[in-house]
Amino acid sequence: MRVRIPSQILGLLTSGRGVFTARDAELAGVSADRVQRMARAGLLQRVGRGAYAATEQLAAASPWAAFAIRSRGFVMSRTKLALAADWSAVALRGLPCIGTPPALPIAVHPSRTGSGAQQTRYGIVRPRDLPCAHHGLYAGCPIVGAAWMVVDLARA
């Protein structure tokens, strides 16, 4: 039996700019088991805990566009607030980039008492004392403000 991406998931991928979460799928009437079968069949790829992207779309995308999809999935999959930062913020905004994107997406977690970075197989979260004025949303994805993004990159 050939497993296909159902129209509900294609719709979620479109509205989510290449990413959907298992919760999104459940709300659209697609069971977690069906999502898992699509992942095992190679149609979907995990880009965060409970976040998926279409394998074909990731393969066809430029390195920076694929990095943007992975960054979106990583941030959207976090249970605690995390905002795309550093090169992830640049890629999500679709700004021009040269060179190769980082291996892992980067996000920040607003925290006054951060205990160090947390790295998973999907990305890195760094605690930062991030004032609310620098919290943003870009195409439905939590992201640091443009000024914070520029300063972040300048520090690197």
PDB file of N, CA and C in Angstrom, residues 17 19 58 62-74 87-88 90-94 101 105 141:
ATOM      1  N   ARG A  17       3.735  27.488   6.030  1.00  0.00           N
ATOM      2  CA  ARG A  17       4.976  27.819   5.313  1.00  0.00           C
ATOM      3  C   ARG A  17       5.982  26.677   5.372  1.00  0.00           C
ATOM      4  N   VAL A  19       5.699  23.825   7.264  1.00  0.00           N
ATOM      5  CA  VAL A  19       5.786  23.084   8.526  1.00  0.00           C
ATOM      6  C   VAL A  19       4.392  22.917   9.122  1.00  0.00           C
ATOM      7  N   LEU A  58      11.838  19.922   1.283  1.00  0.00           N
ATOM      8  CA  LEU A  58      13.149  20.196   1.873  1.00  0.00           C
ATOM      9  C   LEU A  58      14.274  19.886   0.893  1.00  0.00           C
ATOM     10  N   SER A  62      16.541  25.540  -1.617  1.00  0.00           N
ATOM     11  CA  SER A  62      17.936  25.974  -1.490  1.00  0.00           C
ATOM     12  C   SER A  62      18.375  25.711  -0.047  1.00  0.00           C
ATOM     13  N   PRO A  63      19.684  25.687   0.221  1.00  0.00           N
ATOM     14  CA  PRO A  63      20.128  25.443   1.603  1.00  0.00           C
ATOM     15  C   PRO A  63      19.533  26.431   2.606  1.00  0.00           C
ATOM     16  N   TRP A  64      19.441  27.707   2.237  1.00  0.00           N
ATOM     17  CA  TRP A  64      18.900  28.701   3.162  1.00  0.00           C
ATOM     18  C   TRP A  64      17.393  28.552   3.319  1.00  0.00           C
ATOM     19  N   ALA A  65      16.680  28.221   2.255  1.00  0.00           N
ATOM     20  CA  ALA A  65      15.228  28.010   2.356  1.00  0.00           C
ATOM     21  C   ALA A  65      14.932  26.779   3.213  1.00  0.00           C
ATOM     22  N   ALA A  66      15.715  25.722   3.053  1.00  0.00           N
ATOM     23  CA  ALA A  66      15.545  24.524   3.880  1.00  0.00           C
ATOM     24  C   ALA A  66      15.866  24.841   5.343  1.00  0.00           C
ATOM     25  N   PHE A  67      16.879  25.665   5.570  1.00  0.00           N
ATOM     26  CA  PHE A  67      17.227  26.087   6.929  1.00  0.00           C
ATOM     27  C   PHE A  67      16.078  26.884   7.548  1.00  0.00           C
ATOM     28  N   ALA A  68      15.417  27.728   6.760  1.00  0.00           N
ATOM     29  CA  ALA A  68      14.268  28.491   7.247  1.00  0.00           C
ATOM     30  C   ALA A  68      13.137  27.546   7.657  1.00  0.00           C
ATOM     31  N   ILE A  69      12.892  26.520   6.867  1.00  0.00           N
ATOM     32  CA  ILE A  69      11.844  25.545   7.198  1.00  0.00           C
ATOM     33  C   ILE A  69      12.201  24.808   8.490  1.00  0.00           C
ATOM     34  N   ARG A  70      13.449  24.372   8.598  1.00  0.00           N
ATOM     35  CA  ARG A  70      13.882  23.680   9.815  1.00  0.00           C
ATOM     36  C   ARG A  70      13.817  24.604  11.028  1.00  0.00           C
ATOM     37  N   SER A  71      14.169  25.876  10.828  1.00  0.00           N
ATOM     38  CA  SER A  71      14.110  26.854  11.924  1.00  0.00           C
ATOM     39  C   SER A  71      12.673  27.060  12.389  1.00  0.00           C
ATOM     40  N   ARG A  72      11.767  27.200  11.441  1.00  0.00           N
ATOM     41  CA  ARG A  72      10.344  27.372  11.774  1.00  0.00           C
ATOM     42  C   ARG A  72       9.841  26.153  12.549  1.00  0.00           C
ATOM     43  N   GLY A  73      10.167  24.956  12.062  1.00  0.00           N
ATOM     44  CA  GLY A  73       9.732  23.737  12.744  1.00  0.00           C
ATOM     45  C   GLY A  73      10.285  23.624  14.151  1.00  0.00           C
ATOM     46  N   PHE A  74      11.555  23.984  14.312  1.00  0.00           N
ATOM     47  CA  PHE A  74      12.182  23.910  15.631  1.00  0.00           C
ATOM     48  C   PHE A  74      11.503  24.861  16.606  1.00  0.00           C
ATOM     49  N   TRP A  87      20.995  33.508  12.773  1.00  0.00           N
ATOM     50  CA  TRP A  87      20.781  33.249  11.341  1.00  0.00           C
ATOM     51  C   TRP A  87      19.407  32.651  11.062  1.00  0.00           C
ATOM     52  N   SER A  88      18.793  32.026  12.063  1.00  0.00           N
ATOM     53  CA  SER A  88      17.433  31.505  11.882  1.00  0.00           C
ATOM     54  C   SER A  88      16.461  32.654  11.630  1.00  0.00           C
ATOM     55  N   VAL A  90      17.207  35.548  10.321  1.00  0.00           N
ATOM     56  CA  VAL A  90      17.515  36.064   8.978  1.00  0.00           C
ATOM     57  C   VAL A  90      16.841  35.194   7.920  1.00  0.00           C
ATOM     58  N   ALA A  91      16.990  33.888   8.044  1.00  0.00           N
ATOM     59  CA  ALA A  91      16.423  32.955   7.055  1.00  0.00           C
ATOM     60  C   ALA A  91      14.901  33.021   7.042  1.00  0.00           C
ATOM     61  N   LEU A  92      14.285  33.097   8.215  1.00  0.00           N
ATOM     62  CA  LEU A  92      12.819  33.165   8.275  1.00  0.00           C
ATOM     63  C   LEU A  92      12.285  34.436   7.630  1.00  0.00           C
ATOM     64  N   ARG A  93      13.036  35.506   7.742  1.00  0.00           N
ATOM     65  CA  ARG A  93      12.618  36.760   7.106  1.00  0.00           C
ATOM     66  C   ARG A  93      12.883  36.753   5.605  1.00  0.00           C
ATOM     67  N   GLY A  94      13.572  35.733   5.112  1.00  0.00           N
ATOM     68  CA  GLY A  94      13.856  35.640   3.684  1.00  0.00           C
ATOM     69  C   GLY A  94      14.888  36.640   3.207  1.00  0.00           C
ATOM     70  N   PRO A 101      24.338  27.849   5.487  1.00  0.00           N
ATOM     71  CA  PRO A 101      23.650  28.088   6.767  1.00  0.00           C
ATOM     72  C   PRO A 101      24.243  27.231   7.881  1.00  0.00           C
ATOM     73  N   PRO A 105      19.297  25.177  13.672  1.00  0.00           N
ATOM     74  CA  PRO A 105      18.589  26.425  13.952  1.00  0.00           C
ATOM     75  C   PRO A 105      18.919  26.931  15.356  1.00  0.00           C
ATOM     76  N   CYS A 141       5.371  32.941  13.193  1.00  0.00           N
ATOM     77  CA  CYS A 141       6.445  32.272  13.932  1.00  0.00           C
ATOM     78  C   CYS A 141       7.090  33.248  14.912  1.00  0.00           C
TER      79      CYS A 141
END
